[in-house]
Amino acid sequence: MDTHKFQSLGVGLRYKQKPVSVMLPPELDKRIRALPNRSEFIRQAIAEKFAREDQEKL
């Protein structure tokens, strides 16, 4: 999945989408917050999950 459009452009400079937020269990929250680039990690994880679901539908 191509994620180039999500490269750091600064908050609110180009995309006018509202952010998506979720509550995480404490153990996941701790792991996510320890990542150096958690936004990119979360975007990639979501993209991979959708790709797997699309493959399962075939």
GROMACS .gro file of C-alpha atoms in nm:
model
   58
    1MET     CA    1   0.000   0.000   0.000
    2ASP     CA    2   0.133   0.340  -0.096
    3THR     CA    3   0.157   0.568   0.208
    4HIS     CA    4   0.358   0.852   0.051
    5LYS     CA    5   0.065   1.089   0.090
    6PHE     CA    6   0.099   1.051   0.467
    7GLN     CA    7   0.459   1.167   0.491
    8SER     CA    8   0.517   1.447   0.739
    9LEU     CA    9   0.372   1.757   0.583
   10GLY     CA   10   0.284   1.922   0.910
   11VAL     CA   11  -0.048   1.910   1.088
   12GLY     CA   12  -0.331   2.063   0.889
   13LEU     CA   13  -0.124   2.185   0.598
   14ARG     CA   14  -0.275   1.976   0.323
   15TYR     CA   15  -0.543   1.734   0.436
   16LYS     CA   16  -0.860   1.861   0.591
   17GLN     CA   17  -0.965   1.530   0.739
   18LYS     CA   18  -1.056   1.502   1.102
   19PRO     CA   19  -0.822   1.274   1.296
   20VAL     CA   20  -0.941   0.930   1.402
   21SER     CA   21  -0.880   0.839   1.764
   22VAL     CA   22  -0.924   0.524   1.966
   23MET     CA   23  -0.891   0.417   2.325
   24LEU     CA   24  -0.641   0.136   2.376
   25PRO     CA   25  -0.597  -0.112   2.656
   26PRO     CA   26  -0.311  -0.003   2.884
   27GLU     CA   27  -0.065  -0.264   2.755
   28LEU     CA   28  -0.115  -0.159   2.391
   29ASP     CA   29  -0.111   0.210   2.481
   30LYS     CA   30   0.226   0.170   2.649
   31ARG     CA   31   0.375  -0.008   2.346
   32ILE     CA   32   0.236   0.243   2.095
   33ARG     CA   33   0.357   0.545   2.293
   34ALA     CA   34   0.707   0.396   2.309
   35LEU     CA   35   0.739   0.397   1.929
   36PRO     CA   36   0.946   0.671   1.764
   37ASN     CA   37   0.684   0.735   1.492
   38ARG     CA   38   0.356   0.601   1.626
   39SER     CA   39   0.135   0.770   1.367
   40GLU     CA   40   0.320   0.603   1.081
   41PHE     CA   41   0.311   0.269   1.265
   42ILE     CA   42  -0.064   0.295   1.321
   43ARG     CA   43  -0.130   0.397   0.958
   44GLN     CA   44   0.077   0.105   0.831
   45ALA     CA   45  -0.091  -0.143   1.070
   46ILE     CA   46  -0.436  -0.032   0.954
   47ALA     CA   47  -0.335  -0.049   0.587
   48GLU     CA   48  -0.195  -0.402   0.636
   49LYS     CA   49  -0.514  -0.516   0.810
   50PHE     CA   50  -0.731  -0.387   0.526
   51ALA     CA   51  -0.503  -0.553   0.270
   52ARG     CA   52  -0.535  -0.889   0.452
   53GLU     CA   53  -0.913  -0.854   0.465
   54ASP     CA   54  -0.925  -0.773   0.094
   55GLN     CA   55  -0.717  -1.086   0.020
   56GLU     CA   56  -0.948  -1.301   0.232
   57LYS     CA   57  -1.248  -1.187   0.027
   58LEU     CA   58  -1.096  -1.319  -0.297
   0.00000   0.00000   0.00000
